[in-house]
CSV table of C-alpha atoms and ligand atoms in Angstrom, one decimal:
chain,number,residue,atom,x,y,z
A,2,MET,CA,-47.4,-84.2,22.6
A,3,TYR,CA,-47.1,-86.0,19.3
A,4,LEU,CA,-43.4,-85.2,18.9
A,5,SER,CA,-42.2,-86.3,22.4
A,6,VAL,CA,-44.3,-89.5,22.1
A,7,LEU,CA,-42.6,-90.2,18.8
A,8,ILE,CA,-39.2,-89.6,20.2
A,9,ARG,CA,-39.8,-91.8,23.2
A,10,SER,CA,-41.2,-94.5,21.0
A,11,LEU,CA,-38.3,-94.4,18.6
A,12,PRO,CA,-36.9,-97.8,19.6
A,13,LEU,CA,-40.3,-99.3,18.9
A,14,VAL,CA,-40.5,-97.6,15.5
A,15,ILE,CA,-37.0,-98.9,14.6
A,16,ALA,CA,-38.0,-102.4,15.9
A,17,SER,CA,-41.2,-102.4,13.8
A,18,CYS,CA,-39.1,-101.4,10.8
A,19,LEU,CA,-37.3,-104.7,11.0
A,20,LEU,CA,-40.6,-106.5,10.7
A,21,ILE,CA,-42.2,-104.6,7.9
A,22,ALA,CA,-40.9,-102.8,4.8
A,23,CYS,CA,-40.2,-99.4,6.3
A,24,GLY,CA,-39.3,-96.8,3.7
A,25,ALA,CA,-36.9,-94.3,5.2
A,26,ASP,CA,-38.1,-90.9,4.1
A,27,ASP,CA,-35.1,-88.6,4.1
A,28,SER,CA,-37.3,-85.5,4.0
A,29,SER,CA,-38.8,-86.3,7.4
A,30,PRO,CA,-37.1,-84.6,10.3
A,31,PHE,CA,-37.8,-87.7,12.4
A,32,SER,CA,-35.9,-90.1,10.1
A,33,GLU,CA,-32.7,-89.7,12.0
A,34,GLU,CA,-32.3,-90.8,15.6
A,35,ILE,CA,-32.3,-87.9,18.0
A,36,ASP,CA,-30.2,-88.1,21.2
A,37,THR,CA,-32.8,-86.9,23.6
A,38,ASN,CA,-30.3,-87.0,26.5
A,39,LYS,CA,-28.2,-84.2,25.1
A,40,ILE,CA,-28.8,-80.9,26.6
A,41,TYR,CA,-28.0,-77.7,24.8
A,42,ARG,CA,-27.1,-74.8,27.0
A,43,TRP,CA,-27.2,-71.5,25.1
A,44,LYS,CA,-26.7,-67.9,25.9
A,45,MET,CA,-28.8,-65.1,24.6
A,46,VAL,CA,-27.8,-61.4,24.8
A,47,THR,CA,-30.3,-58.6,24.1
A,48,ALA,CA,-30.1,-55.0,23.2
A,49,TRP,CA,-32.6,-54.0,26.0
A,50,PRO,CA,-32.0,-52.7,29.5
A,51,PRO,CA,-32.5,-55.3,32.4
A,52,GLY,CA,-36.2,-55.8,33.0
A,53,PHE,CA,-37.2,-53.6,30.1
A,54,PRO,CA,-41.0,-54.1,29.8
A,55,VAL,CA,-42.4,-56.1,26.9
A,56,LEU,CA,-39.1,-56.4,25.0
A,57,GLN,CA,-36.7,-57.9,27.5
A,58,GLU,CA,-39.6,-59.6,29.2
A,59,GLY,CA,-40.6,-61.1,25.9
A,60,ALA,CA,-37.1,-62.4,25.2
A,61,GLU,CA,-37.1,-64.1,28.6
A,62,ARG,CA,-40.6,-65.6,28.1
A,63,PHE,CA,-39.4,-66.9,24.7
A,64,ALA,CA,-36.4,-68.6,26.4
A,65,GLU,CA,-38.7,-70.1,29.1
A,66,ASN,CA,-40.9,-71.5,26.4
A,67,LEU,CA,-38.0,-73.1,24.6
A,68,ASN,CA,-37.1,-74.8,27.8
A,69,ALA,CA,-40.6,-76.0,28.4
A,70,MET,CA,-41.3,-77.1,24.8
A,71,SER,CA,-38.0,-79.0,24.6
A,72,ASN,CA,-38.5,-80.7,27.9
A,73,GLY,CA,-35.3,-79.0,29.2
A,74,ARG,CA,-33.2,-80.1,26.2
A,75,LEU,CA,-32.7,-76.5,25.1
A,76,GLN,CA,-31.9,-74.2,28.0
A,77,VAL,CA,-31.3,-70.6,27.1
A,78,LYS,CA,-29.9,-68.1,29.6
A,79,VAL,CA,-30.9,-64.6,28.8
A,80,PHE,CA,-28.6,-61.5,29.4
A,81,ALA,CA,-29.9,-58.0,29.1
A,82,GLY,CA,-27.8,-55.3,27.4
A,83,GLY,CA,-24.6,-54.7,29.3
A,84,GLU,CA,-24.9,-57.8,31.5
A,85,LEU,CA,-22.6,-59.9,29.4
A,86,ILE,CA,-21.7,-57.6,26.5
A,87,PRO,CA,-22.7,-54.0,25.5
A,88,ALA,CA,-26.3,-53.7,24.2
A,89,LEU,CA,-25.3,-52.7,20.6
A,90,GLN,CA,-22.8,-55.5,20.2
A,91,THR,CA,-25.5,-58.2,20.1
A,92,PHE,CA,-25.2,-58.8,16.4
A,93,ASP,CA,-21.4,-59.1,16.6
A,94,ALA,CA,-21.5,-61.5,19.5
A,95,VAL,CA,-23.9,-63.8,17.7
A,96,SER,CA,-21.9,-63.5,14.4
A,97,GLN,CA,-18.7,-64.4,16.1
A,98,GLY,CA,-20.3,-67.2,18.1
A,99,THR,CA,-19.5,-65.6,21.5
A,100,VAL,CA,-23.1,-66.4,22.2
A,101,GLU,CA,-25.6,-68.5,20.3
A,102,MET,CA,-28.6,-66.1,20.3
A,103,GLY,CA,-29.4,-62.4,20.3
A,104,HIS,CA,-32.5,-60.2,20.5
A,105,GLY,CA,-32.5,-56.7,19.1
A,106,SER,CA,-33.6,-54.9,15.9
A,107,ALA,CA,-31.9,-54.8,12.5
A,108,TYR,CA,-31.5,-51.0,12.4
A,109,TYR,CA,-29.1,-51.2,15.3
A,110,TRP,CA,-26.5,-52.7,13.0
A,111,ALA,CA,-27.1,-50.2,10.2
A,112,GLY,CA,-23.4,-49.1,10.4
A,113,LYS,CA,-22.3,-52.6,9.5
A,114,VAL,CA,-25.3,-53.8,7.3
A,115,PRO,CA,-27.1,-50.7,6.0
A,116,GLU,CA,-29.7,-52.7,4.0
A,117,ALA,CA,-30.7,-54.5,7.2
A,118,GLN,CA,-32.8,-51.5,8.2
A,119,PHE,CA,-35.5,-52.6,5.8
A,120,PHE,CA,-36.0,-55.7,8.1
A,121,SER,CA,-36.7,-53.5,11.1
A,122,THR,CA,-38.4,-50.3,10.0
A,123,VAL,CA,-37.9,-47.4,7.7
A,124,PRO,CA,-39.7,-44.0,7.8
A,125,PHE,CA,-43.1,-44.2,6.0
A,126,GLY,CA,-42.5,-47.9,5.5
A,127,MET,CA,-44.8,-50.8,6.1
A,128,THR,CA,-46.8,-51.3,9.3
A,129,PRO,CA,-46.5,-54.6,11.3
A,130,ARG,CA,-49.3,-56.1,9.3
A,131,GLY,CA,-47.4,-55.5,6.0
A,132,MET,CA,-44.1,-56.5,7.4
A,133,ASN,CA,-45.4,-59.9,8.7
A,134,ALA,CA,-47.0,-60.5,5.3
A,135,TRP,CA,-43.7,-59.7,3.5
A,136,LEU,CA,-41.4,-61.6,5.9
A,137,TYR,CA,-43.5,-64.8,6.3
A,138,HIS,CA,-45.2,-65.0,2.9
A,139,GLY,CA,-43.4,-62.7,0.5
A,140,ASN,CA,-39.7,-62.9,-0.1
A,141,GLY,CA,-38.8,-60.9,3.0
A,142,LEU,CA,-37.4,-63.5,5.4
A,143,ALA,CA,-35.5,-65.4,2.7
A,144,LEU,CA,-33.9,-62.1,1.6
A,145,TRP,CA,-33.1,-61.2,5.2
A,146,ARG,CA,-31.4,-64.6,5.7
A,147,GLU,CA,-29.4,-64.0,2.5
A,148,VAL,CA,-28.3,-60.6,3.8
A,149,TYR,CA,-27.1,-62.0,7.1
A,150,ALA,CA,-25.5,-65.2,5.6
A,151,PRO,CA,-22.0,-63.6,5.2
A,152,TYR,CA,-22.1,-62.9,9.0
A,153,ASN,CA,-23.1,-66.5,9.9
A,154,VAL,CA,-26.3,-65.2,11.5
A,155,ILE,CA,-29.8,-66.6,10.9
A,156,PRO,CA,-32.6,-64.0,11.7
A,157,PHE,CA,-36.2,-64.6,12.7
A,158,PRO,CA,-38.9,-62.0,13.4
A,159,LEU,CA,-39.4,-61.9,17.2
A,160,GLY,CA,-41.8,-59.1,18.2
A,161,ASN,CA,-42.8,-55.7,16.9
A,162,THR,CA,-43.1,-52.3,18.7
A,163,GLY,CA,-46.2,-51.5,16.6
A,164,ILE,CA,-46.6,-48.0,15.0
A,165,GLN,CA,-44.8,-45.6,17.3
A,166,MET,CA,-45.6,-42.0,18.2
A,167,GLY,CA,-44.1,-39.0,16.5
A,168,GLY,CA,-42.7,-37.8,19.8
A,169,TRP,CA,-42.8,-35.1,22.5
A,170,PHE,CA,-42.2,-31.5,21.5
A,171,ASN,CA,-41.7,-28.5,23.9
A,172,LYS,CA,-43.6,-26.3,21.4
A,173,GLU,CA,-46.5,-26.7,19.0
A,174,ILE,CA,-45.6,-27.7,15.4
A,175,HIS,CA,-47.8,-25.8,12.8
A,176,SER,CA,-45.6,-26.2,9.7
A,177,VAL,CA,-42.2,-27.3,8.4
A,178,ALA,CA,-40.9,-23.9,9.4
A,179,ASP,CA,-41.3,-24.9,13.0
A,180,LEU,CA,-38.8,-27.8,12.5
A,181,GLN,CA,-36.0,-25.4,11.6
A,182,GLY,CA,-33.1,-25.7,14.0
A,183,LEU,CA,-35.2,-27.9,16.3
A,184,LYS,CA,-32.9,-30.2,18.4
A,185,MET,CA,-34.6,-33.6,18.5
A,186,ARG,CA,-33.5,-37.0,19.7
A,187,ILE,CA,-34.3,-39.1,16.7
A,188,PRO,CA,-31.9,-41.9,15.5
A,189,GLY,CA,-31.3,-43.6,12.3
A,190,LEU,CA,-32.9,-42.9,8.9
A,191,GLY,CA,-35.6,-40.8,10.7
A,192,GLY,CA,-32.8,-38.5,11.9
A,193,LYS,CA,-31.3,-38.2,8.4
A,194,VAL,CA,-34.7,-37.2,7.1
A,195,PHE,CA,-35.3,-34.8,10.0
A,196,ALA,CA,-31.9,-33.1,9.2
A,197,LYS,CA,-33.0,-32.7,5.5
A,198,ALA,CA,-36.1,-30.9,6.8
A,199,GLY,CA,-33.9,-28.4,8.7
A,200,GLY,CA,-33.9,-30.0,12.1
A,201,THR,CA,-30.9,-31.1,14.2
A,202,PRO,CA,-31.0,-34.8,15.1
A,203,ILE,CA,-29.3,-35.6,18.4
A,204,LEU,CA,-28.2,-39.1,19.3
A,205,LEU,CA,-28.9,-40.0,22.9
A,206,ALA,CA,-29.1,-43.3,24.8
A,207,GLY,CA,-32.5,-44.1,26.2
A,208,SER,CA,-31.3,-43.4,29.8
A,209,GLU,CA,-30.4,-39.8,28.9
A,210,VAL,CA,-33.6,-38.8,27.0
A,211,TYR,CA,-35.7,-37.6,29.9
A,212,THR,CA,-33.1,-35.4,31.5
A,213,ALA,CA,-32.1,-33.9,28.2
A,214,LEU,CA,-35.7,-33.0,27.4
A,215,GLU,CA,-36.4,-31.7,30.9
A,216,ARG,CA,-33.3,-29.5,30.9
A,217,ASN,CA,-34.0,-28.2,27.4
A,218,THR,CA,-30.7,-29.6,26.0
A,219,ILE,CA,-33.1,-31.0,23.3
A,220,ASP,CA,-36.4,-29.5,22.2
A,221,ALA,CA,-38.1,-32.7,21.3
A,222,THR,CA,-37.7,-36.5,21.4
A,223,GLU,CA,-39.2,-39.5,19.9
A,224,TRP,CA,-39.1,-42.6,22.1
A,225,ILE,CA,-41.6,-45.4,21.5
A,226,SER,CA,-45.3,-45.2,22.1
A,227,PRO,CA,-47.7,-44.3,24.9
A,228,TYR,CA,-46.9,-47.2,27.2
A,229,HIS,CA,-43.1,-46.8,27.3
A,230,ASP,CA,-43.2,-43.0,27.0
A,231,HIS,CA,-45.6,-42.7,29.9
A,232,ARG,CA,-43.4,-45.0,32.0
A,233,LEU,CA,-40.4,-42.8,31.2
A,234,GLY,CA,-42.4,-39.7,32.4
A,235,LEU,CA,-41.8,-37.8,29.2
A,236,TYR,CA,-45.1,-36.0,29.6
A,237,ARG,CA,-43.6,-34.1,32.5
A,238,ALA,CA,-40.7,-32.8,30.4
A,239,ALA,CA,-42.7,-31.7,27.2
A,240,LYS,CA,-46.4,-31.1,26.7
A,241,ASN,CA,-47.0,-31.6,22.9
A,242,TYR,CA,-47.4,-35.2,21.9
A,243,TYR,CA,-47.5,-35.7,18.1
A,244,TYR,CA,-48.6,-38.6,16.0
A,245,PRO,CA,-48.1,-40.7,13.9
A,246,GLY,CA,-44.6,-42.2,14.3
A,247,TRP,CA,-43.7,-41.6,10.7
A,248,GLN,CA,-40.0,-42.4,11.6
A,249,GLU,CA,-40.8,-45.9,12.9
A,250,PRO,CA,-44.1,-47.3,11.7
A,251,GLY,CA,-43.5,-50.5,13.6
A,252,ALA,CA,-40.0,-51.8,14.4
A,253,VAL,CA,-39.6,-55.5,13.8
A,254,LEU,CA,-37.6,-57.0,16.6
A,255,GLU,CA,-35.2,-59.8,15.6
A,256,LEU,CA,-34.0,-63.1,17.0
A,257,SER,CA,-30.5,-63.8,15.7
A,258,ILE,CA,-28.9,-67.2,15.9
A,259,ASN,CA,-25.3,-68.2,15.2
A,260,LYS,CA,-25.4,-70.4,12.1
A,261,ARG,CA,-22.9,-73.0,13.4
A,262,ALA,CA,-24.9,-73.4,16.7
A,263,TRP,CA,-28.1,-73.7,14.6
A,264,ASP,CA,-26.6,-76.4,12.4
A,265,LEU,CA,-25.6,-78.5,15.4
A,266,LEU,CA,-29.1,-78.6,16.7
A,267,PRO,CA,-31.3,-81.6,16.0
A,268,PRO,CA,-34.2,-80.9,13.7
A,269,ASP,CA,-36.9,-81.1,16.4
A,270,LEU,CA,-35.2,-78.3,18.4
A,271,GLN,CA,-34.9,-76.2,15.3
A,272,THR,CA,-38.6,-76.6,14.7
A,273,ILE,CA,-39.3,-75.7,18.3
A,274,ILE,CA,-37.3,-72.5,18.0
A,275,GLU,CA,-38.9,-71.5,14.7
A,276,ASN,CA,-42.4,-72.0,16.1
A,277,ALA,CA,-41.7,-70.4,19.5
A,278,ALA,CA,-40.3,-67.4,17.6
A,279,ARG,CA,-43.6,-67.1,15.6
A,280,ALA,CA,-45.6,-67.3,18.8
A,281,GLU,CA,-43.5,-64.7,20.6
A,282,ASN,CA,-43.6,-62.5,17.5
A,283,MET,CA,-47.4,-62.3,17.9
A,284,LEU,CA,-47.3,-62.1,21.7
A,285,MET,CA,-44.9,-59.1,22.0
A,286,ALA,CA,-46.7,-57.2,19.2
A,287,SER,CA,-50.1,-57.7,20.7
A,288,GLU,CA,-48.9,-56.8,24.2
A,289,MET,CA,-47.6,-53.5,22.9
A,290,GLU,CA,-51.1,-52.7,21.4
A,291,GLN,CA,-52.9,-53.6,24.6
A,292,LYS,CA,-50.5,-51.6,26.9
A,293,ASN,CA,-50.5,-48.6,24.5
A,294,ALA,CA,-54.3,-48.4,24.5
A,295,LEU,CA,-54.3,-48.4,28.3
A,296,ALA,CA,-51.5,-45.8,28.6
A,297,LEU,CA,-53.1,-43.5,26.0
A,298,ALA,CA,-56.3,-43.5,28.1
A,299,GLN,CA,-54.1,-42.4,31.1
A,300,LEU,CA,-52.4,-39.7,29.1
A,301,ARG,CA,-55.8,-38.4,27.8
A,302,GLN,CA,-56.9,-37.7,31.4
A,303,ARG,CA,-54.1,-35.1,31.8
A,304,SER,CA,-55.5,-31.7,30.7
A,305,ASP,CA,-51.9,-30.3,30.4
A,306,ILE,CA,-51.0,-32.5,27.5
A,307,ASN,CA,-51.7,-31.7,23.9
A,308,ILE,CA,-52.0,-34.9,21.8
A,309,ALA,CA,-52.2,-33.9,18.2
A,310,PRO,CA,-51.5,-35.1,14.6
A,311,PHE,CA,-48.6,-33.6,12.7
A,312,PRO,CA,-49.9,-31.0,10.2
A,313,ALA,CA,-50.4,-32.6,6.7
A,314,ASP,CA,-47.7,-30.5,5.0
A,315,VAL,CA,-45.2,-31.6,7.6
A,316,MET,CA,-46.0,-35.3,6.8
A,317,GLU,CA,-45.9,-34.6,3.0
A,318,THR,CA,-42.5,-32.9,3.3
A,319,LEU,CA,-41.0,-35.6,5.5
A,320,LYS,CA,-42.3,-38.3,3.2
A,321,GLN,CA,-40.7,-36.7,0.1
A,322,LEU,CA,-37.4,-36.3,2.0
A,323,THR,CA,-37.6,-39.9,3.0
A,324,LYS,CA,-37.8,-41.0,-0.6
A,325,GLN,CA,-34.9,-38.7,-1.4
A,326,THR,CA,-32.9,-40.2,1.5
A,327,LEU,CA,-33.5,-43.8,0.5
A,328,ASP,CA,-32.9,-43.1,-3.2
A,329,ASP,CA,-29.5,-41.4,-2.3
A,330,GLU,CA,-28.5,-44.4,-0.2
A,331,ALA,CA,-29.5,-46.8,-2.9
A,332,ALA,CA,-27.5,-44.8,-5.5
A,333,GLN,CA,-24.3,-45.3,-3.4
A,334,ASN,CA,-24.8,-48.9,-2.3
A,335,PRO,CA,-25.9,-51.7,-4.6
A,336,LYS,CA,-26.7,-54.1,-1.7
A,337,PHE,CA,-29.0,-51.4,-0.2
A,338,LYS,CA,-30.6,-50.9,-3.6
A,339,ARG,CA,-31.4,-54.5,-4.0
A,340,VAL,CA,-33.2,-54.8,-0.7
A,341,TYR,CA,-34.9,-51.4,-1.2
A,342,GLU,CA,-36.3,-52.5,-4.5
A,343,ALA,CA,-37.7,-55.8,-3.2
A,344,TYR,CA,-39.2,-54.0,-0.2
A,345,GLU,CA,-40.7,-51.3,-2.3
A,346,GLN,CA,-42.3,-53.8,-4.7
A,347,PHE,CA,-44.0,-55.5,-1.9
A,348,ARG,CA,-44.9,-52.2,-0.1
A,349,GLN,CA,-46.6,-50.7,-3.1
A,350,GLN,CA,-48.8,-53.8,-3.6
A,351,ASP,CA,-49.5,-53.9,0.1
A,352,GLU,CA,-50.4,-50.2,0.2
A,353,ASP,CA,-53.0,-50.7,-2.6
A,354,TRP,CA,-54.6,-53.5,-0.7
A,355,SER,CA,-54.5,-52.0,2.7
A,356,THR,CA,-55.9,-48.7,1.4
A,357,ILE,CA,-59.2,-50.4,0.4
A,358,SER,CA,-59.2,-52.8,3.4
A,359,GLU,CA,-57.9,-51.6,6.8
A,360,LYS,CA,-57.5,-47.9,6.0
A,361,ALA,CA,-61.0,-47.7,4.3
A,362,TYR,CA,-62.5,-49.6,7.2
A,363,LEU,CA,-60.9,-47.4,9.9
A,364,ALA,CA,-61.9,-44.3,8.0
A,365,ILE,CA,-65.6,-45.0,8.5
A,366,PRO,CA,-66.8,-42.3,10.9
B,1,LIG,CA1,-38.5,-44.8,18.4
């Protein structure tokens, strides 16, 4: 590799600088000497259960790649949710420097940083294609880093669930009237919108979802998409599987790094993290698509399952209520408003483009 050759040959470079006029370029990350003997041993906590397919596996693969790419100079030990700290304290642990790294999704910290939800997913928001465009090439990632700066956390996109499914319902949904009084496990902004439509959102941990649906404690649940839903056996507890996942059109997963720990890293290790994160962002998202296609084929073989689109009027109503919900939040919270406006500006342009590109193409019969 070019970089490791360069580091190993540093004494040679320095020696040749003595012989010829060697202009030190301060903008080059290789201009300062790197202590290649120093090993950084970091901890990473995640918001996922131990062994959770794709998400926890992806976080572990990312850590293995950091180790391999750094030739063992950056060793990250990964802890699943609850192994070192509770799953939803990932952000706090990174912020406080208890650990150097975390993996989760920005909407988990909505109680602390409401505007962070725009960097994971919002109902009727951008798909993974639009989110990657905004984060990497629009002002998205810069804005995200600004939002997390007061918490000493540096975020990176690290995976995406892809467009989710609308969820499992124990009865057919023909109109908005069918949502009245419906008890559904649906967290976050999706839950707020669902409540405005007359439903009753219920908060349940992933481990409780199946039993609650099976025992009719709840009438419906959203979870993720065919692969994880199939694995959880939700098709045994309810028979109507609706799409699309209006509530989560692709949740961006996040790598969070404590700023002080980041600042202490030599520039080559920072570059390795940044690029390994980009690679894993693509790997996790593409793995979800491949596994979902396979799991959908399995679900299609079951004659007792009704896989159906939500009626158009249900989507229209929920979309209107989403706009109301976001506008209400923005009216009360200037920080939320600022990110909402930046997000919306990009989303509207992206919608115009994707309507005549991907959407038009996929609509060809
Ligand atoms: Ca979900």
